[in-house]
Coordinates of C-alpha atoms in Angstrom, one line a residue:
M1 CA -9.2 -41.5 12.5
A2 CA -11.9 -43.8 17.5
D3 CA -10.2 -41.1 15.8
A4 CA -11.3 -42.6 17.0
A5 CA -11.0 -40.7 15.6
V6 CA -12.5 -39.4 17.0
V7 CA -12.6 -38.2 15.9
T8 CA -12.7 -36.3 15.1
V9 CA -13.9 -35.6 18.5
E10 CA -15.9 -32.4 19.4
S11 CA -15.7 -31.8 22.6
A12 CA -18.6 -30.0 24.9
Q13 CA -16.4 -26.5 25.0
E14 CA -17.0 -26.7 21.1
V15 CA -20.9 -28.0 21.0
V16 CA -23.9 -25.9 22.5
H17 CA -24.3 -27.7 25.7
S18 CA -23.6 -25.2 28.5
R19 CA -24.6 -26.6 31.8
S20 CA -26.8 -24.6 34.6
H21 CA -25.4 -22.7 37.8
R22 CA -28.0 -25.5 39.4
Y23 CA -25.8 -28.0 37.7
R24 CA -22.6 -26.8 38.6
L25 CA -23.4 -25.3 42.1
G26 CA -26.4 -27.8 43.6
W27 CA -26.8 -31.0 44.6
T28 CA -26.3 -32.5 41.0
G29 CA -23.1 -31.0 40.7
A30 CA -21.9 -32.2 44.4
V31 CA -23.0 -35.7 43.3
D32 CA -21.3 -35.1 39.4
R33 CA -18.1 -34.1 41.0
A34 CA -18.2 -36.8 43.4
I35 CA -18.6 -39.3 40.7
G36 CA -15.5 -37.5 38.8
A37 CA -13.4 -37.6 42.2
V38 CA -13.6 -41.2 42.5
V39 CA -13.2 -42.9 38.6
E40 CA -10.7 -40.1 37.1
P41 CA -8.1 -41.1 39.5
I42 CA -8.8 -44.7 39.4
A43 CA -8.9 -45.0 35.8
A44 CA -5.9 -42.7 35.4
L45 CA -3.8 -44.9 37.6
L46 CA -4.9 -47.9 35.5
V47 CA -2.9 -46.2 32.8
V48 CA 0.3 -46.1 34.7
V49 CA -0.4 -49.7 36.1
E50 CA -1.1 -50.9 31.9
V51 CA 2.5 -48.6 31.3
V52 CA 4.2 -50.8 33.9
I53 CA 2.8 -54.1 33.1
L54 CA 3.9 -53.7 29.1
A55 CA 7.1 -52.9 29.8
S56 CA 7.5 -55.5 32.5
G57 CA 6.7 -57.7 29.9
V58 CA 8.8 -56.3 27.1
F59 CA 12.1 -56.4 29.3
T60 CA 11.5 -59.7 31.0
R61 CA 11.2 -61.2 27.7
Y62 CA 13.9 -59.8 25.3
V63 CA 16.5 -58.6 27.8
L64 CA 15.8 -61.5 30.3
G65 CA 15.0 -64.1 28.3
R66 CA 12.2 -65.0 31.0
P67 CA 9.0 -64.0 29.2
L68 CA 6.0 -63.7 32.3
V69 CA 3.1 -65.6 31.1
W70 CA 0.6 -63.5 32.8
T71 CA 0.9 -60.2 31.7
D72 CA -1.2 -60.6 28.9
E73 CA -3.9 -61.8 31.1
L74 CA -3.6 -59.3 33.3
G75 CA -2.7 -56.4 31.0
S76 CA -6.3 -57.8 29.2
I77 CA -8.5 -57.5 32.7
I78 CA -7.4 -54.2 33.6
F79 CA -7.7 -52.7 29.9
L80 CA -11.4 -53.6 29.9
W81 CA -11.6 -51.7 33.4
L82 CA -9.6 -48.8 31.7
A83 CA -12.1 -49.0 28.8
M84 CA -15.3 -48.9 30.4
L85 CA -14.2 -46.1 33.2
G86 CA -12.7 -44.1 29.9
S87 CA -16.7 -44.3 28.7
V88 CA -17.8 -42.3 32.1
V89 CA -15.2 -40.2 32.3
A90 CA -15.9 -39.1 28.7
Y91 CA -19.4 -39.1 29.5
R92 CA -19.0 -36.6 32.4
R93 CA -17.1 -34.7 30.7
D94 CA -19.2 -34.5 27.4
E95 CA -16.3 -35.6 25.3
H96 CA -18.1 -38.9 23.5
I97 CA -17.9 -38.7 19.9
R98 CA -20.7 -37.2 18.7
L99 CA -22.4 -35.4 15.2
S100 CA -23.0 -31.9 17.3
V101 CA -23.5 -29.4 13.7
L102 CA -27.1 -29.4 14.3
V103 CA -27.0 -28.6 18.0
R104 CA -24.2 -26.0 17.4
R105 CA -26.8 -24.0 14.5
A106 CA -29.5 -24.6 16.5
S107 CA -31.5 -22.3 18.8
P108 CA -30.7 -22.3 22.7
R109 CA -34.2 -23.6 23.0
V110 CA -34.2 -26.3 20.3
A111 CA -30.6 -27.4 21.7
E112 CA -32.0 -27.5 25.2
Y113 CA -34.8 -30.2 23.9
L114 CA -31.6 -31.5 21.6
N115 CA -29.8 -32.3 24.6
A116 CA -32.6 -33.3 26.7
I117 CA -33.4 -36.3 23.7
S118 CA -29.5 -37.0 24.1
S119 CA -29.9 -37.8 27.7
V120 CA -32.9 -39.6 27.7
V121 CA -31.7 -42.1 24.9
V122 CA -28.6 -42.6 26.7
A123 CA -30.6 -43.2 30.0
L124 CA -33.0 -45.7 28.6
F125 CA -30.4 -47.4 26.8
V126 CA -28.2 -48.1 29.9
A127 CA -31.4 -48.9 31.7
V128 CA -32.7 -51.5 29.8
L129 CA -29.4 -52.9 29.0
M130 CA -28.7 -53.1 33.0
P131 CA -30.4 -56.7 33.5
A132 CA -28.8 -58.4 30.6
S133 CA -25.7 -57.2 32.2
L134 CA -26.5 -58.8 35.3
R135 CA -27.4 -62.1 34.0
F136 CA -24.2 -61.9 32.0
L137 CA -21.9 -61.2 35.3
N138 CA -23.8 -64.5 36.5
Q139 CA -23.1 -66.4 33.6
E140 CA -19.5 -65.8 34.2
R141 CA -19.3 -66.0 37.7
D142 CA -17.6 -69.8 37.6
N143 CA -15.3 -69.0 34.9
L144 CA -12.0 -68.7 35.4
T145 CA -9.4 -66.9 33.3
P146 CA -6.2 -69.5 32.1
A147 CA -3.2 -68.1 34.2
L148 CA -4.3 -65.9 36.8
Q149 CA -7.2 -67.8 38.1
I150 CA -9.6 -65.1 38.5
P151 CA -13.4 -65.3 38.1
Q152 CA -14.6 -63.5 34.9
S153 CA -17.4 -62.0 36.8
Y154 CA -14.5 -59.7 37.8
V155 CA -14.0 -58.6 34.4
V156 CA -18.1 -58.4 33.5
L157 CA -18.4 -56.4 36.8
S158 CA -16.7 -53.1 35.2
I159 CA -19.5 -53.0 32.5
I160 CA -22.2 -52.8 36.0
I161 CA -20.2 -50.3 37.0
A162 CA -19.8 -48.1 34.1
L163 CA -23.2 -48.2 33.0
S164 CA -24.6 -47.7 36.4
L165 CA -22.6 -44.5 36.7
I166 CA -23.2 -42.9 32.7
L167 CA -27.0 -44.2 34.2
I168 CA -26.7 -41.5 37.0
I169 CA -24.8 -38.9 35.3
A170 CA -27.9 -38.8 32.5
L171 CA -30.5 -38.7 35.3
L172 CA -28.4 -35.5 36.9
R173 CA -28.9 -34.1 33.3
M174 CA -32.5 -34.8 33.4
A175 CA -33.0 -33.5 36.8
E176 CA -30.8 -29.7 35.5
T177 CA -33.0 -29.7 32.4
D178 CA -36.5 -27.7 32.5
L179 CA -39.1 -29.7 33.5
R180 CA -41.1 -28.7 30.7
V181 CA -38.5 -29.6 28.3
V182 CA -37.5 -33.4 29.7
G183 CA -41.2 -34.4 31.0
P184 CA -42.7 -34.4 27.2
V185 CA -39.8 -36.0 26.1
L186 CA -39.3 -38.4 28.5
L187 CA -42.6 -39.4 28.3
A188 CA -42.7 -39.6 24.6
A189 CA -39.4 -41.8 24.5
I190 CA -41.1 -44.3 27.3
V191 CA -44.8 -44.0 24.6
I192 CA -42.8 -44.5 21.9
G193 CA -40.3 -47.5 22.8
A194 CA -43.4 -49.3 24.4
G195 CA -45.4 -49.2 21.8
V196 CA -42.9 -50.6 19.5
Y197 CA -42.0 -53.3 21.8
L198 CA -45.8 -54.4 22.2
A199 CA -46.4 -54.3 18.2
R200 CA -42.9 -56.7 17.7
G201 CA -45.1 -59.0 16.0
A202 CA -45.7 -56.7 13.2
F203 CA -42.2 -55.7 12.6
A204 CA -41.4 -59.8 12.3
G205 CA -42.7 -59.2 9.1
L206 CA -41.1 -56.6 7.4
G207 CA -37.8 -58.5 7.1
N208 CA -34.8 -56.4 5.9
L209 CA -36.9 -53.5 6.0
N210 CA -36.2 -53.7 10.2
L211 CA -32.7 -53.4 9.0
V212 CA -33.7 -49.4 7.3
I213 CA -36.1 -49.2 10.7
F214 CA -33.6 -49.6 13.2
F215 CA -29.9 -49.4 11.6
F216 CA -30.6 -46.4 9.6
L217 CA -33.6 -44.2 10.3
L218 CA -33.2 -45.2 14.1
V219 CA -29.4 -44.7 14.6
G220 CA -29.4 -42.3 11.9
A221 CA -31.6 -39.9 13.9
C222 CA -29.8 -40.1 17.1
V223 CA -26.6 -39.3 15.4
A224 CA -28.0 -36.5 13.7
I225 CA -29.3 -34.9 16.7
G226 CA -26.3 -35.2 18.6
V227 CA -26.6 -38.5 20.6
P228 CA -23.1 -39.8 21.0
I229 CA -22.2 -42.2 18.5
A230 CA -21.3 -45.4 21.2
F231 CA -25.0 -44.8 22.9
S232 CA -26.3 -44.2 19.1
F233 CA -25.1 -47.9 17.9
G234 CA -26.0 -49.5 21.3
L235 CA -29.5 -48.3 21.0
G236 CA -30.3 -49.4 17.4
T237 CA -28.3 -52.8 17.8
L238 CA -30.5 -53.2 21.7
S239 CA -34.1 -52.4 20.1
Y240 CA -33.7 -54.2 16.7
V241 CA -32.3 -57.6 19.3
L242 CA -35.4 -56.7 21.7
V243 CA -38.4 -55.8 18.5
V244 CA -37.2 -58.2 15.7
T245 CA -35.3 -61.3 17.1
T246 CA -36.0 -64.0 19.5
V247 CA -32.7 -63.5 21.1
Q248 CA -31.9 -62.4 24.3
P249 CA -30.8 -59.2 24.9
D250 CA -27.9 -60.7 27.1
I251 CA -26.2 -61.1 23.8
V252 CA -25.8 -57.8 23.1
V253 CA -23.8 -57.1 26.7
Q254 CA -21.7 -60.4 25.4
R255 CA -20.4 -58.8 21.8
M256 CA -19.7 -55.3 23.8
S257 CA -17.0 -57.4 26.0
E258 CA -15.8 -59.1 23.5
G259 CA -15.4 -55.6 21.2
V260 CA -13.1 -54.7 24.2
S261 CA -11.7 -57.8 25.1
N262 CA -8.9 -58.2 22.1
L263 CA -5.5 -57.1 23.7
V264 CA -4.2 -55.4 20.1
L265 CA -6.9 -52.6 21.5
L266 CA -4.7 -51.9 24.9
A267 CA -2.5 -49.6 22.2
V268 CA -5.5 -47.0 21.9
P269 CA -5.0 -45.5 24.9
L270 CA -1.6 -45.8 25.2
F271 CA -1.1 -44.0 22.3
I272 CA -3.3 -41.6 22.7
F273 CA -0.8 -40.8 26.0
L274 CA 2.0 -40.9 24.1
G275 CA 0.8 -38.1 21.4
L276 CA -0.5 -35.9 24.5
L277 CA 3.2 -36.7 26.0
M278 CA 4.5 -35.2 22.6
E279 CA 2.8 -32.0 23.2
T280 CA 3.4 -31.5 26.7
A281 CA 7.4 -32.2 26.5
G282 CA 7.8 -29.8 23.3
I283 CA 8.6 -32.4 20.7
A284 CA 6.0 -31.5 18.4
R285 CA 6.8 -27.9 18.9
R286 CA 10.7 -28.5 17.4
L287 CA 9.5 -30.5 14.8
V288 CA 7.9 -27.6 13.3
E289 CA 10.5 -25.2 14.3
A290 CA 12.9 -27.6 12.4
L291 CA 10.9 -28.1 9.2
A292 CA 10.1 -23.9 9.1
S293 CA 14.1 -23.3 9.3
L294 CA 14.8 -25.7 6.3
V295 CA 12.3 -24.4 3.3
G296 CA 10.4 -21.7 5.1
H297 CA 12.1 -19.1 2.8
F298 CA 10.8 -20.1 -0.1
R299 CA 7.4 -19.3 -1.5
G300 CA 4.5 -21.6 -0.2
G301 CA 7.2 -22.8 1.9
L302 CA 5.1 -22.6 5.1
S303 CA 2.7 -24.7 3.5
I304 CA 5.0 -27.6 3.0
V305 CA 6.0 -27.0 6.5
L306 CA 2.6 -27.6 7.6
V307 CA 2.0 -30.8 5.5
A308 CA 5.3 -32.2 6.3
A309 CA 4.4 -31.4 10.0
M310 CA 1.2 -33.0 9.8
Y311 CA 3.0 -35.9 8.6
L312 CA 5.7 -36.4 11.3
V313 CA 3.5 -35.5 14.4
S314 CA 0.1 -37.2 13.2
G315 CA -1.4 -40.7 13.7
I316 CA -0.5 -40.5 17.3
S317 CA -2.6 -39.1 19.6
G318 CA -5.6 -40.6 18.1
S319 CA -7.2 -37.4 17.4
K320 CA -6.9 -35.1 14.7
I321 CA -8.2 -32.2 16.4
A322 CA -5.0 -32.7 18.6
D323 CA -2.7 -33.1 15.8
M324 CA -4.0 -30.4 13.8
A325 CA -3.6 -27.9 17.2
A326 CA -0.6 -29.1 17.6
V327 CA 0.9 -27.4 14.1
A328 CA -2.1 -24.9 13.4
P329 CA -0.8 -22.1 16.0
V330 CA 3.0 -22.4 15.4
L331 CA 2.4 -21.8 11.8
F332 CA -0.9 -19.8 11.0
P333 CA 0.6 -16.7 12.1
D334 CA 3.4 -16.0 10.3
M335 CA 1.1 -17.3 7.1
V336 CA -0.9 -15.0 7.8
K337 CA 2.1 -12.6 7.3
R338 CA 2.7 -13.6 4.3
G339 CA -0.7 -12.9 2.6
Q340 CA -2.1 -16.6 2.8
K341 CA -6.0 -16.2 2.8
R342 CA -7.1 -18.2 6.2
T343 CA -10.0 -20.0 4.9
D344 CA -7.1 -21.6 2.0
M345 CA -4.9 -22.4 5.0
I346 CA -7.2 -24.4 6.8
A347 CA -8.1 -26.3 3.7
L348 CA -4.6 -27.4 3.4
L349 CA -4.9 -27.8 7.2
A350 CA -7.7 -29.9 6.8
T351 CA -6.7 -32.9 3.6
S352 CA -3.0 -32.9 5.5
G353 CA -4.9 -34.4 8.1
A354 CA -6.9 -36.5 6.0
M355 CA -3.5 -38.4 4.3
A356 CA -1.8 -38.6 7.5
E357 CA -4.5 -41.5 9.1
T358 CA -1.9 -44.3 7.3
I359 CA 1.5 -43.3 8.6
P360 CA 2.6 -45.2 11.8
P361 CA 1.5 -45.8 14.6
S362 CA -1.9 -45.0 13.3
L363 CA -4.8 -45.7 15.5
V364 CA -7.4 -46.3 12.8
L365 CA -4.5 -49.0 11.1
I366 CA -4.2 -50.7 14.9
I367 CA -7.9 -51.3 14.7
I368 CA -8.3 -52.3 11.2
G369 CA -5.3 -54.9 12.1
S370 CA -7.4 -56.1 15.6
V371 CA -11.2 -56.3 13.6
T372 CA -9.5 -57.8 10.4
G373 CA -6.6 -59.8 11.5
V374 CA -4.3 -58.0 8.8
S375 CA -0.6 -57.7 10.3
I376 CA -0.4 -54.7 12.0
A377 CA 3.3 -54.4 11.5
A378 CA 2.8 -54.8 7.8
L379 CA 0.3 -52.0 7.5
F380 CA 2.8 -49.6 9.1
T381 CA 5.0 -50.3 6.6
A382 CA 2.6 -49.7 4.1
G383 CA 1.2 -47.0 4.9
L384 CA 4.2 -44.6 4.9
L385 CA 4.7 -44.3 0.4
P386 CA 0.8 -43.5 0.6
A387 CA 1.2 -40.7 2.7
V388 CA 4.0 -39.3 0.6
V389 CA 2.4 -39.6 -2.5
C390 CA -0.9 -37.6 -1.3
S391 CA 1.3 -34.9 0.3
I392 CA 3.2 -34.1 -2.9
F393 CA -0.1 -34.0 -4.3
L394 CA -1.2 -31.3 -1.7
I395 CA 2.0 -29.5 -1.9
A396 CA 2.3 -28.9 -5.4
L397 CA -1.3 -27.6 -5.3
A398 CA -0.6 -24.7 -2.6
L399 CA 2.8 -24.2 -4.3
W400 CA 1.1 -23.1 -7.5
K401 CA -1.5 -21.2 -5.0
A402 CA 1.6 -19.5 -3.5
H403 CA 3.0 -18.1 -6.6
R404 CA -0.4 -17.4 -8.2
Q405 CA -1.2 -15.2 -5.2
N406 CA 2.2 -13.9 -5.1
E407 CA 2.7 -15.0 -1.5
S408 CA 6.0 -13.0 -0.1
V409 CA 8.8 -14.6 1.3
S410 CA 10.6 -14.6 4.4
Q411 CA 14.7 -14.4 4.8
R412 CA 16.6 -17.4 4.4
A413 CA 17.4 -18.8 8.0
P414 CA 21.2 -18.8 8.8
L415 CA 23.2 -22.1 8.5
S416 CA 23.3 -22.0 12.5
V417 CA 19.4 -21.7 13.1
I418 CA 19.1 -24.6 10.7
G419 CA 21.5 -26.5 12.0
R420 CA 20.5 -25.8 15.8
T421 CA 17.0 -26.1 15.3
L422 CA 17.5 -29.9 13.2
F423 CA 20.0 -30.9 16.3
V424 CA 17.3 -29.9 18.5
A425 CA 14.6 -31.5 16.9
V426 CA 16.5 -34.9 16.6
P427 CA 14.9 -36.4 19.6
G428 CA 11.3 -36.0 18.0
L429 CA 12.5 -37.5 14.5
L430 CA 13.8 -40.5 16.0
L431 CA 10.5 -41.3 17.7
P432 CA 8.8 -43.0 14.5
L433 CA 11.8 -44.5 13.6
L434 CA 12.3 -46.7 17.2
I435 CA 8.6 -47.2 17.2
R436 CA 8.4 -48.7 13.7
Y437 CA 11.9 -50.9 14.4
F438 CA 10.5 -52.3 17.4
V439 CA 7.6 -53.4 15.7
V440 CA 9.3 -54.4 12.5
T441 CA 12.3 -56.4 14.1
G442 CA 9.6 -58.3 16.8
I443 CA 11.3 -56.8 19.8
A444 CA 7.9 -55.3 20.7
T445 CA 4.2 -55.8 19.6
A446 CA 2.1 -53.0 18.6
T447 CA 0.6 -52.9 21.9
E448 CA 3.9 -52.5 23.8
V449 CA 5.6 -50.3 21.3
S450 CA 3.6 -47.8 22.3
V451 CA 5.1 -47.9 26.0
V452 CA 8.6 -48.0 24.8
G453 CA 7.7 -44.1 22.6
I454 CA 5.6 -43.4 26.5
I455 CA 9.3 -43.8 28.2
Y456 CA 11.2 -42.4 25.4
T457 CA 9.3 -39.3 25.6
L458 CA 9.2 -38.8 29.4
L459 CA 13.3 -39.4 29.2
V460 CA 13.2 -37.1 26.0
G461 CA 11.0 -34.0 27.8
V462 CA 12.6 -34.5 31.7
L463 CA 16.0 -34.5 30.4
V464 CA 16.8 -33.5 27.0
Y465 CA 14.2 -30.6 26.5
R466 CA 13.5 -30.0 30.4
E467 CA 10.1 -29.0 28.9
F468 CA 7.7 -31.6 30.6
K469 CA 6.5 -30.6 34.1
W470 CA 5.2 -33.6 36.3
R471 CA 1.9 -31.3 37.6
S472 CA 0.9 -31.7 34.0
L473 CA 0.8 -35.5 34.1
Y474 CA -2.5 -36.4 36.1
P475 CA -4.6 -34.1 33.6
T476 CA -2.9 -35.7 30.8
L477 CA -3.6 -39.4 31.9
V478 CA -7.4 -38.3 32.4
D479 CA -7.7 -36.8 29.0
T480 CA -6.3 -40.2 27.7
V481 CA -8.7 -42.2 29.5
A482 CA -11.7 -40.1 28.7
L483 CA -10.6 -40.0 24.6
A484 CA -9.8 -43.4 24.9
G485 CA -12.9 -44.7 26.5
A486 CA -15.1 -42.4 23.9
I487 CA -13.3 -44.2 21.2
L488 CA -13.5 -48.1 22.9
L489 CA -17.2 -47.7 23.6
I490 CA -17.8 -46.9 20.0
I491 CA -16.2 -50.3 19.1
A492 CA -17.9 -52.4 21.8
T493 CA -21.7 -51.5 20.6
A494 CA -20.1 -51.3 17.0
T495 CA -19.4 -54.7 17.7
A496 CA -22.5 -55.8 18.6
M497 CA -24.3 -54.3 15.9
G498 CA -21.6 -55.8 13.2
W499 CA -22.7 -59.0 14.8
A500 CA -26.9 -57.6 15.0
L501 CA -25.8 -56.7 10.9
T502 CA -24.3 -60.4 10.2
Q503 CA -27.2 -62.1 11.7
S504 CA -29.5 -60.5 10.1
G505 CA -28.2 -61.4 6.3
F506 CA -27.1 -58.1 5.5
A507 CA -23.3 -58.9 5.5
Q508 CA -23.7 -61.5 3.3
Q509 CA -26.0 -59.4 0.8
L510 CA -23.6 -56.3 0.5
A511 CA -20.9 -58.7 0.2
D512 CA -22.9 -60.2 -2.9
I513 CA -23.1 -56.6 -4.3
L514 CA -19.6 -56.1 -3.3
S515 CA -18.4 -58.6 -5.3
H516 CA -20.6 -58.2 -8.3
A517 CA -19.6 -55.1 -9.2
P518 CA -18.8 -54.6 -12.7
G519 CA -15.2 -54.1 -14.0
G520 CA -13.8 -56.9 -11.8
K521 CA -11.1 -56.0 -9.0
G522 CA -10.8 -52.3 -10.6
G523 CA -14.9 -51.9 -10.0
I524 CA -14.8 -53.3 -6.4
M525 CA -12.0 -50.6 -5.7
L526 CA -13.9 -48.4 -7.3
L527 CA -16.9 -49.0 -5.4
S528 CA -15.3 -49.7 -1.8
I529 CA -13.5 -46.0 -2.2
V530 CA -17.1 -44.7 -2.8
L531 CA -18.7 -46.9 0.2
F532 CA -15.6 -45.5 2.4
I533 CA -16.0 -41.7 1.9
V534 CA -19.5 -41.6 2.7
L535 CA -19.1 -43.9 5.8
G536 CA -15.8 -41.8 6.7
S537 CA -18.4 -38.5 6.4
V538 CA -20.7 -39.9 8.4
L539 CA -19.5 -42.2 11.0
E540 CA -15.7 -41.4 10.8
G541 CA -13.3 -43.5 10.1
I542 CA -13.2 -46.1 13.9
P543 CA -16.8 -46.9 14.3
A544 CA -17.3 -47.6 10.3
M545 CA -14.5 -49.4 10.1
V546 CA -14.9 -52.0 13.3
L547 CA -18.6 -52.2 11.5
F548 CA -18.0 -52.7 7.8
G549 CA -14.1 -54.4 8.0
P550 CA -15.0 -57.8 8.8
L551 CA -17.9 -57.7 6.3
L552 CA -15.5 -56.2 3.1
F553 CA -12.5 -57.4 3.2
P554 CA -13.0 -61.0 2.7
V555 CA -14.6 -59.7 -0.5
A556 CA -11.6 -57.7 -1.5
K557 CA -9.6 -60.7 -0.8
A558 CA -11.8 -63.1 -2.7
A559 CA -11.6 -60.9 -5.7
G560 CA -7.8 -60.7 -5.4
I561 CA -7.4 -57.6 -3.9
N562 CA -4.1 -57.4 -1.4
E563 CA -5.5 -57.3 2.2
V564 CA -3.1 -54.8 3.2
H565 CA -3.8 -52.7 0.3
Y566 CA -7.4 -52.6 0.4
A567 CA -6.8 -51.0 4.1
I568 CA -4.5 -48.4 3.0
V569 CA -7.4 -47.6 0.6
A570 CA -10.0 -47.4 3.2
V571 CA -8.4 -45.3 5.6
L572 CA -7.4 -43.2 3.0
A573 CA -11.1 -43.0 1.4
M574 CA -12.5 -42.6 4.6
G575 CA -10.5 -39.8 5.5
V576 CA -11.4 -37.6 2.7
G577 CA -15.1 -38.4 4.1
L578 CA -13.9 -37.3 7.3
F579 CA -12.8 -34.0 6.3
S580 CA -15.3 -33.0 3.6
P581 CA -17.7 -30.9 3.5
P582 CA -21.1 -30.7 4.9
L583 CA -20.9 -33.7 7.1
G584 CA -17.6 -34.4 7.6
I585 CA -16.5 -34.0 11.5
G586 CA -12.7 -33.1 10.7
F587 CA -13.7 -30.0 8.2
F588 CA -15.8 -28.5 10.8
S589 CA -13.0 -29.2 13.6
A590 CA -10.3 -27.6 11.4
C591 CA -12.6 -24.0 10.9
A592 CA -12.8 -24.6 15.0
I593 CA -9.0 -24.6 15.2
G594 CA -7.8 -22.0 12.3
K595 CA -10.8 -19.6 13.7
A596 CA -12.7 -19.3 10.3
E597 CA -16.9 -20.2 9.6
P598 CA -17.0 -23.2 7.8
E599 CA -19.3 -21.9 5.0
H600 CA -16.5 -19.3 4.4
A601 CA -13.8 -22.3 3.8
V602 CA -16.0 -24.8 1.6
F603 CA -15.0 -23.9 -1.8
P604 CA -11.2 -23.3 -0.8
I605 CA -11.3 -26.7 0.4
L606 CA -12.8 -28.2 -2.8
P607 CA -9.7 -28.0 -4.9
Y608 CA -7.5 -29.9 -2.0
L609 CA -10.0 -32.6 -1.7
G610 CA -9.7 -33.0 -5.7
V611 CA -6.1 -33.6 -5.5
L612 CA -6.2 -35.6 -2.4
L613 CA -8.9 -37.9 -4.3
V614 CA -6.9 -37.9 -7.2
G615 CA -4.0 -39.1 -4.9
L616 CA -6.0 -41.7 -3.7
L617 CA -7.2 -43.0 -6.8
V618 CA -3.8 -43.2 -7.9
I619 CA -2.6 -45.4 -4.7
A620 CA -5.7 -47.7 -5.2
Y621 CA -4.6 -48.9 -8.6
V622 CA -1.3 -49.0 -8.5
P623 CA -0.7 -51.2 -5.5
W624 CA 3.2 -51.0 -5.3
I625 CA 3.2 -47.8 -4.0
S626 CA 1.3 -49.4 -0.7
L627 CA 3.1 -52.9 -1.1
G628 CA 6.5 -52.2 -2.7
F629 CA 8.4 -52.2 1.0
L630 CA 6.7 -55.2 2.3
P631 CA 8.2 -58.7 2.3
A632 CA 7.3 -60.6 -1.1
N633 CA 5.4 -63.3 0.8
Q634 CA 3.0 -59.9 1.9
R635 CA 2.2 -59.1 -1.5

């Protein structure tokens, strides 16, 4: 959904954030390119190193029976460097997850002001956080890692370097902006920030109203004007700590470091890499072609293919845009020829993306497992059937529409063609089964299994399909670190923000409200669905789950709701929110991929969202759909 995801991610190519000729060609451009020339190859190399380390761990443990005790530790150290350098790459490429609707619709002059505010916010957040980061570095100087005896300061150094580079890039963007725009913005930000800090005594008496000021108004305003979500979370948390509490801001750096120190999260960049490899290796395209040969001749058959294709390719890349972009270009031209309305196609594409969040190996499921302690293997098993149920509802509506609109049909594909396309697609069909088998049987962890998928995909692309080009490997690695860095920085700042909300007492208040919902378990589930739909539309799945998962899951468990079932419902609810107009980022992404104006797709998507919501309620109140295939001790 990170979905990160991103979301879920709108890149700079899709928003109004054009670089001036001065930035591309002048001294600022030279500095920017120099940063990219150093950081991008290092970050790409770290992905390769992680693949080698984890593959070595699986091989020595399962094949040789001699596990390497240091692989997890070294993997964690390299992972933090990968996450931090990836956040630099993402910021340099304008690929941090952000809500860019307002910027895209603003006039060029207003957009310039909004972008200037974004750069100033990022620069001030990093500049204020830097002294705390240096103190944290000094504190960790004498602490050694258990197995390799490496000073922890070498690990924390990645945060210092990343913050420094992000600050430089933010200053470059400010330098390229018209001084008449960035000057007043910077001055206003400094004056307001200093005034609030000097008046911090007045905030002490406001109690929980501070939560509204810093975590609702400040963070909400930053997100609305296009400040990347990670930095919006970070600014709100750091401001709250400095103004309202007596705690040193070092705690923000510590919590950010802890947020991305969980080795389970290493699956994020590796599954992103796997998803991108699937596209370049030709696996995704062949899966779609096989499905089209089977049912494409029915009236509404291509709608079935679209939903089924999203089921098969979704949940791996970490980006719903990548998933939709892999399927839509293959199917949309033929769907248009058959008389289907483009807005209906976009509506089905978006809602198919929403339901596919529970399909393993979904990054959202992995992140839920890492922040709540729920078994990832159980989540992988539990997510399959709910997605089938939602797919049936979507397909039923699509077929009804096709018959009502008298959509044309095509000739049935000959059996020889069907057999050939299915045979060619077998390697792709085996990949999800292979991943699930390795996790469920314990051969590899949820993190390590991504390496199995990467090696398998490379072999298929090189030896079977012979479509993978080695020259595409480096760009794919850079795309991987950019998206992973964007997702992981959100997790880092959201972890710090979650700590602040917990310390303020908000977590307990939220838990009390949820636990006292009328109707017992049923009321808690219904209120949770509403809450997660709202969170999914505003924050996107990954940051929402990192923030609120640890707060809400204990309440559900105390009420007698199975945590695995609750997780599946939460993911589906956030998917509905993510693709719901007028705020859902996924909705606008689907419109961009389908080449239609969002206002034209609003009404066509409502029936699909309606049936998806019906499917969600069925899953929520029939727990067996999520838990039926789990062992008895996990139900």
